[in-house]
Short mmCIF file of C-alpha atoms in Angstrom, two decimals:
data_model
loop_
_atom_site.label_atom_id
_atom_site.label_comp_id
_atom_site.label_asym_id
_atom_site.label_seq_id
_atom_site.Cartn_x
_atom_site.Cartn_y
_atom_site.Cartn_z
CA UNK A 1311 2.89 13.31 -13.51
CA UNK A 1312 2.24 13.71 -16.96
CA UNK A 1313 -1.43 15.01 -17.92
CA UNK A 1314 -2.95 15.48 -21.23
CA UNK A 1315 -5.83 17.66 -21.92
CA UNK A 1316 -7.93 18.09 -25.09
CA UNK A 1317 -10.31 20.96 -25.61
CA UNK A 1318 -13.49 20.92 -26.84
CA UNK A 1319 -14.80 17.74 -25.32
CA UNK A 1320 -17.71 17.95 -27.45
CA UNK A 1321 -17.76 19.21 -30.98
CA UNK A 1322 -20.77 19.54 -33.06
CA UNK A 1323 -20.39 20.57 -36.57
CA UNK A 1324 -22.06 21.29 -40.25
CA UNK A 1325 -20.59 19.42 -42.83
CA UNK A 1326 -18.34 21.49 -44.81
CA UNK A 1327 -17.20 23.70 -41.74
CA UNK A 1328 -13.55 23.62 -40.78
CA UNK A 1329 -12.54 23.25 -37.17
CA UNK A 1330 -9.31 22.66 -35.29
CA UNK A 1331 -9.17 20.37 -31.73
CA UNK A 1332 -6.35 20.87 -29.11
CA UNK A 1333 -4.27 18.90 -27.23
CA UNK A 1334 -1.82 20.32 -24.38
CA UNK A 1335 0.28 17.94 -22.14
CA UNK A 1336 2.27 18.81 -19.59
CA UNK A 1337 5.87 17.56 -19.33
CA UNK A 1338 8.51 17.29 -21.68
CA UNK A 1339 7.53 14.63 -24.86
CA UNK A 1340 8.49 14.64 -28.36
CA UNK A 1341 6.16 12.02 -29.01
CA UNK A 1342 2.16 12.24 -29.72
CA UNK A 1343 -0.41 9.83 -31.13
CA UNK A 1344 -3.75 10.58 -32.28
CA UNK A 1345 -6.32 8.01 -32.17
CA UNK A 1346 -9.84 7.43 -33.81
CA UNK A 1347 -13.13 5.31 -31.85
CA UNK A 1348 -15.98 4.75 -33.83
CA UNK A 1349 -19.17 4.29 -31.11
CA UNK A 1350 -19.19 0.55 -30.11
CA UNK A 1351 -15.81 0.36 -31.32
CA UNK A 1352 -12.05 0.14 -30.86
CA UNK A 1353 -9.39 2.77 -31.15
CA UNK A 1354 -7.89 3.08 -34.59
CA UNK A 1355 -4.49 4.68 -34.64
CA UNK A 1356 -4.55 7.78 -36.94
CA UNK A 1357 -1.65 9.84 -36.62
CA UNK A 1358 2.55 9.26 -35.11
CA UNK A 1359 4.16 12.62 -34.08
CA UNK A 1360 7.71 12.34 -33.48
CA UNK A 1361 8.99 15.60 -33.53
CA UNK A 1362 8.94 19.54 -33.18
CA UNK A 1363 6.93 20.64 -36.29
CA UNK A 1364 5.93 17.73 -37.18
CA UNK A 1365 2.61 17.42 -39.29
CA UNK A 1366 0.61 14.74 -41.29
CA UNK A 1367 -2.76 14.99 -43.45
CA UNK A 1368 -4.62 12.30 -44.06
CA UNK A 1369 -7.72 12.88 -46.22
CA UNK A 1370 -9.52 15.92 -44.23
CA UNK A 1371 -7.52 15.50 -41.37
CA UNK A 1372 -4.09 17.11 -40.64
CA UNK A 1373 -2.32 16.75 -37.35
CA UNK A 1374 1.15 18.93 -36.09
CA UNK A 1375 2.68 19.33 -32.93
CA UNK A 1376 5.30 22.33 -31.50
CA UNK A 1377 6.76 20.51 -28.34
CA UNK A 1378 7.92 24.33 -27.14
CA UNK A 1379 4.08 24.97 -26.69
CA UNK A 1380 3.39 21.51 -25.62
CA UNK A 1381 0.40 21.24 -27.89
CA UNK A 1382 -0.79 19.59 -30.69
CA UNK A 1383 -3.73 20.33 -33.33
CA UNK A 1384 -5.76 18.04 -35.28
CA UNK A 1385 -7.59 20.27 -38.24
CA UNK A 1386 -10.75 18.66 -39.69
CA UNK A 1387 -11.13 20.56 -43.35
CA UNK A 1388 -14.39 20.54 -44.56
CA UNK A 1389 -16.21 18.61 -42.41
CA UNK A 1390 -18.29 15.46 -43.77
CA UNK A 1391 -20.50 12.91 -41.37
CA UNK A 1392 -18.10 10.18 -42.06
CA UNK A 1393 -15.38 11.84 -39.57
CA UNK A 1394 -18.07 11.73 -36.62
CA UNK A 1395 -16.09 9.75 -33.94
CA UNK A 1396 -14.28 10.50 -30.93
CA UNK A 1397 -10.79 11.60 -31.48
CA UNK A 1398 -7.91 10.70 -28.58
CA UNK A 1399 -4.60 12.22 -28.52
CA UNK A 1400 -1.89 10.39 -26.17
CA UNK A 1401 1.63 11.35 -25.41
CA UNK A 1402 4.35 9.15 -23.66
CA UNK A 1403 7.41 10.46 -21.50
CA UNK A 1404 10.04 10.71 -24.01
CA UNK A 1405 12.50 8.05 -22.68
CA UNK A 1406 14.68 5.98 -24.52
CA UNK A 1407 14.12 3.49 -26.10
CA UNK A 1408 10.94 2.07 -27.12
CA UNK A 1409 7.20 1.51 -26.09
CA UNK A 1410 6.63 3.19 -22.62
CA UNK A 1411 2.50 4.00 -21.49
CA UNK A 1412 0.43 6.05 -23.02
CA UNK A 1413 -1.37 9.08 -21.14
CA UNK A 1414 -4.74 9.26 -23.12
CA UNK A 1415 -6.52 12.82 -23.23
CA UNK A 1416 -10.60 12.23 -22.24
CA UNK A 1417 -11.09 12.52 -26.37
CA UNK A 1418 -13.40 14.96 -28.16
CA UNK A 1419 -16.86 13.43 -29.14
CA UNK A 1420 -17.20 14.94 -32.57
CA UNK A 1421 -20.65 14.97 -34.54
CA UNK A 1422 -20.83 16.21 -38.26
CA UNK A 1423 -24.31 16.96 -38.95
CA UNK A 1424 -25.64 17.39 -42.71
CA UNK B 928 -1.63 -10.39 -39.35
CA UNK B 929 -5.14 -10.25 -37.92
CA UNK B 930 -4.12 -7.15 -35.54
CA UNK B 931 -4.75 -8.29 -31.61
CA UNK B 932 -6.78 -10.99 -30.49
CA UNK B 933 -9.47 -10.43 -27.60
CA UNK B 934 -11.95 -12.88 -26.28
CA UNK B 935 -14.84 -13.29 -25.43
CA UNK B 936 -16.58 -9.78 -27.29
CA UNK B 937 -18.63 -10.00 -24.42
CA UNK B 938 -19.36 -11.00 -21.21
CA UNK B 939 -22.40 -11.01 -18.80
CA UNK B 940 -21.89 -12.23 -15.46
CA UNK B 941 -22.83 -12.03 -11.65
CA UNK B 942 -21.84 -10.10 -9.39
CA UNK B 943 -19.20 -12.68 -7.10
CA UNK B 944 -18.39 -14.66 -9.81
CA UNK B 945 -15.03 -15.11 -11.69
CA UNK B 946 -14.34 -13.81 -15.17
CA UNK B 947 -11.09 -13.87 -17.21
CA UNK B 948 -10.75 -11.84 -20.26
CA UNK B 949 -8.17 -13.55 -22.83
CA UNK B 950 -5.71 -10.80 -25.43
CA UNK B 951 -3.49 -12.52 -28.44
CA UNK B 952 -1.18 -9.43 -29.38
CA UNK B 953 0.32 -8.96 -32.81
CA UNK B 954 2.74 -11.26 -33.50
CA UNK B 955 6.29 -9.78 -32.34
CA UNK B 956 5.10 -7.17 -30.56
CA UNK B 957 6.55 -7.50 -27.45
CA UNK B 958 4.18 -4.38 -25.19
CA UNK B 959 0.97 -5.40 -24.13
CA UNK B 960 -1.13 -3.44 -22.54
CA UNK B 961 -4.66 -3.90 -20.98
CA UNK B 962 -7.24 -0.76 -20.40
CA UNK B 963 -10.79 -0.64 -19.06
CA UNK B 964 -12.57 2.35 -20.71
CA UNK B 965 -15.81 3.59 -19.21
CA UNK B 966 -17.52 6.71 -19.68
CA UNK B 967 -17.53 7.89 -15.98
CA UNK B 968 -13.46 7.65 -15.88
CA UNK B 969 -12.96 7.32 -19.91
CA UNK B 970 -9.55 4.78 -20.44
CA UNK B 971 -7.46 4.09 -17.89
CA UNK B 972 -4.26 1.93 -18.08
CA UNK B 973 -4.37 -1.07 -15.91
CA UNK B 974 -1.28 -2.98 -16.62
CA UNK B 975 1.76 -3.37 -19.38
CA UNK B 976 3.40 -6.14 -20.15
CA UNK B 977 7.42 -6.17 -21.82
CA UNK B 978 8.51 -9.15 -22.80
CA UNK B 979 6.05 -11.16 -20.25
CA UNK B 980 7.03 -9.09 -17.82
CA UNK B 981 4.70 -6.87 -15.72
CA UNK B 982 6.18 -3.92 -15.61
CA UNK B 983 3.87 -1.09 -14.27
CA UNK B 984 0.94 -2.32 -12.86
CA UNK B 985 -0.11 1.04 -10.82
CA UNK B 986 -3.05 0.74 -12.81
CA UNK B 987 -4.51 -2.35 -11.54
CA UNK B 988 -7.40 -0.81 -9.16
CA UNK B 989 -7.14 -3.42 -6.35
CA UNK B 990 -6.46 -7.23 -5.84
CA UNK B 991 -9.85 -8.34 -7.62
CA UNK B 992 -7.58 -7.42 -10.63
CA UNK B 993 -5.10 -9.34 -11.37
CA UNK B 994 -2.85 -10.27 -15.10
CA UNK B 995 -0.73 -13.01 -16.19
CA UNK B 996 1.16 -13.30 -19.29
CA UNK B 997 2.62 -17.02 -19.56
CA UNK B 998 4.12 -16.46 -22.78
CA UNK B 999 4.15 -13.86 -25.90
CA UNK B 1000 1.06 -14.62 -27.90
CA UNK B 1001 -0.78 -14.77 -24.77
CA UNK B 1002 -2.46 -13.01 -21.73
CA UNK B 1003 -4.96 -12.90 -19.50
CA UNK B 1004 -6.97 -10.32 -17.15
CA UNK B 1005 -9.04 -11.65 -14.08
CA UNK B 1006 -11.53 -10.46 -11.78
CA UNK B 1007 -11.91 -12.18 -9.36
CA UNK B 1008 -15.04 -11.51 -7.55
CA UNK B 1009 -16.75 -9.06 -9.85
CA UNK B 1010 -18.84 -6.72 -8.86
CA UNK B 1011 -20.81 -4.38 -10.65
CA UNK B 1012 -18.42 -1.57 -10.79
CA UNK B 1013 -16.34 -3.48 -12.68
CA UNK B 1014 -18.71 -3.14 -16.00
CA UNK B 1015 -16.53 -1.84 -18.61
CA UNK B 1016 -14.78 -2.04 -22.02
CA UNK B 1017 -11.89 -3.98 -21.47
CA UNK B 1018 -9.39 -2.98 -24.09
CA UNK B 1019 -5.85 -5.31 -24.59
CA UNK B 1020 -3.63 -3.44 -27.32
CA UNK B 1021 0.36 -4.02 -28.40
CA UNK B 1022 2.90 -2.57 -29.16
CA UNK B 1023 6.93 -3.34 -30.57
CA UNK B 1024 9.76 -2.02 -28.53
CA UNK B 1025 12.23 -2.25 -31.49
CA UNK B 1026 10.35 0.44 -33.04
CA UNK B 1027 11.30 4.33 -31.25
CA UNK B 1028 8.36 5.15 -30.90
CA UNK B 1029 5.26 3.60 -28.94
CA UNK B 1030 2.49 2.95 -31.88
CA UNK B 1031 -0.19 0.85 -29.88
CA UNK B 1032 -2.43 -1.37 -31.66
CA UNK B 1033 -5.46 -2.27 -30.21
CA UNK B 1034 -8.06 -5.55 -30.03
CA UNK B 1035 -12.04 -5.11 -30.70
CA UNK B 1036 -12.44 -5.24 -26.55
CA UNK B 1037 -14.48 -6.99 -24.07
CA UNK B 1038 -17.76 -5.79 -23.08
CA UNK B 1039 -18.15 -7.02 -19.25
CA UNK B 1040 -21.61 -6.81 -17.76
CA UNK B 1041 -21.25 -7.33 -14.21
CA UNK B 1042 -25.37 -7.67 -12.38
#
């Protein structure tokens, strides 16, 4: 069964502070998603991962995965109160072919404070 | 395209009663996917949809749940009774197979208040 885990589940930070959230699974995948929720809101997809050292920035944000360690980052660069959301990775059994399920981490509640 | 389709925002009902939650995906997307997110057991796939097709629907947590999808710009989630339990954010998102990778999109959800 796959299972994802992120680490912290809670993240409270000063704006301007850097900071780095994790994300192991555990089986084989060459495939991760990051994912944004606003409270209230839906999920807003923020980053595709498709392979071994794979990494994209957008804005403060910068995402890689190494699919030998099973684990992705997502590095918040100087933090600003804008990025306060909770942050999902998900990762789907890399099978042919196209759309499969997701398997959602529990998501890391992150809080920017001034 | 106005992204997926979910109706009603929200829903307050009785416990015993019937309630149907309605998802329009993305037009050509051909995954659907419905998810009930709460903060006890955070989100939690219910059932997924290819080409109107269930096709995993281990999800589903018993037969008050069930999902239909008569066509491709349509689907529906029903509980049927409701009971309190059951208050969640119902989430429908979508997806396209043609792509090779599994990019889900997903609608505003459904607020369901079950008393």
């Amino acid at each position: 069964e796959l299972k994802v885990e992120q680490n912290p589940l809670f993240l409270s930070m000063q704006e301007g502070k850097n900071y780095t959230i994790y994300c192991n699974y555990s089986t084989t995948s060459d495939r991760l998603y990051w994912y944004r929720q606003d409270p209230g809101k839906s999920l807003e997809s923020l980053f595709v991962l498709l392979s071994n050292g794979a990494v994209k920035q957008e804005g403060r944000l910068m995402a890689s995965l190494d699919t030998k360690a099973r684990l992705s980052t997502l590095h918040i660069t100087a933090a600003v109160h804008d990025l306060s959301a909770t942050y999902f990775c998900a990762v789907d059994r890399n099978l042919q072919g196209g759309s499969e399920k997701l398997v959602f981490g529990k998501g890391t509640k992150l809080t920017v404070n001034p | 395209d106005a992204g997926v389709i979910q109706s009603p925002r929200h829903e307050v009902t009785e416990m015993g009663q019937e309630v149907t939650l309605r998802c329009k995906p993305i037009s050509g997307h051909d995954y659907l996917f419905w998810y009930r997110q709460t903060m006890m057991r955070g989100l939690e796939l219910l059932i997924y949809f290819n080409n109107n097709v269930p096709i995993d629907d281990s999800g589903m947590p018993e037969d008050r749940f069930s999902a239909k999808m008569p066509n491709a710009s349509f689907s529906t989630l029903k509980i049927q009774p409701s009971e309190p339990r059951d208050s969640a954010v119902y989430f429908c998102a979508s997806s396209s197979g043609g792509l090779s990778y599994n990019e889900q999109f997903f609608g505003p959800g459904t607020r369901l208040t079950v008393l």
